[in-house]
Amino acid sequence: MFERWTNGLFKSTIHRVITPKGAKERYSVPFFFEPNFDALVQCLDSCCNKDNPAKYPPITAGQHLLNMYASTHADFTASSTKKT
């Protein structure tokens, strides 16, 4: 989401853990942080102007996450999530 907020200044990365060659084990402790489901994610004013307009349309954090899950999990549908 930082990529959307910063108009591409900070790129999203692919999350992968690879065991180094010759290593017997590798431990990874991921930490994921995200805003409230209904939070609006749109380009920050300081990251766009008339010469550098927003590259991404506004979206809620929740819809963005649902879109990301759907793009990486073929069997995922938003209707399979429980609304709270």
XYZ file of N, CA and C in Angstrom, residues 4 11-13 15-16 21 27 39 41-43 57-58 63-64 66 69-70 82-83:
63
model
N 1.070 2.774 -3.355
C -0.087 3.579 -3.744
C -0.070 4.937 -3.036
N 8.363 1.161 -3.584
C 7.811 0.013 -4.304
C 7.455 -1.122 -3.361
N 6.396 -1.835 -3.685
C 6.049 -3.053 -2.962
C 7.030 -4.138 -3.350
N 7.333 -5.013 -2.419
C 8.269 -6.097 -2.697
C 7.553 -7.435 -2.641
N 7.311 -11.023 -1.253
C 7.746 -11.638 -0.001
C 8.151 -13.079 -0.259
N 9.443 -13.342 -0.181
C 9.958 -14.690 -0.406
C 11.035 -14.991 0.621
N 22.182 -21.565 0.048
C 22.838 -22.800 -0.359
C 23.762 -23.281 0.748
N 15.192 -19.528 9.410
C 14.017 -19.062 10.136
C 13.650 -17.675 9.641
N -10.068 2.074 5.807
C -9.210 3.255 5.606
C -9.020 3.528 4.115
N -7.029 4.585 0.973
C -5.638 4.611 0.506
C -5.634 5.395 -0.801
N -5.044 6.590 -0.730
C -4.922 7.423 -1.926
C -3.592 8.156 -1.868
N -3.137 8.597 -3.009
C -1.835 9.247 -3.097
C -1.763 10.446 -2.155
N -5.840 4.933 -8.549
C -7.080 5.528 -8.033
C -7.233 5.230 -6.536
N -7.978 6.065 -5.809
C -8.233 5.792 -4.389
C -8.951 4.453 -4.214
N -10.329 -3.373 0.388
C -10.507 -3.788 -1.009
C -9.162 -4.060 -1.656
N -8.164 -3.262 -1.319
C -6.815 -3.496 -1.849
C -6.318 -4.880 -1.430
N -8.131 -7.495 -0.505
C -8.935 -8.509 -1.197
C -8.461 -8.687 -2.636
N -5.160 -10.680 -2.524
C -5.416 -12.103 -2.269
C -5.960 -12.771 -3.526
N -6.907 -12.125 -4.174
C -7.509 -12.702 -5.379
C -6.483 -12.876 -6.495
N -15.639 -13.437 5.849
C -16.713 -13.124 6.773
C -16.634 -11.664 7.165
N -17.700 -10.908 6.978
C -17.722 -9.501 7.359
C -18.003 -9.396 8.846
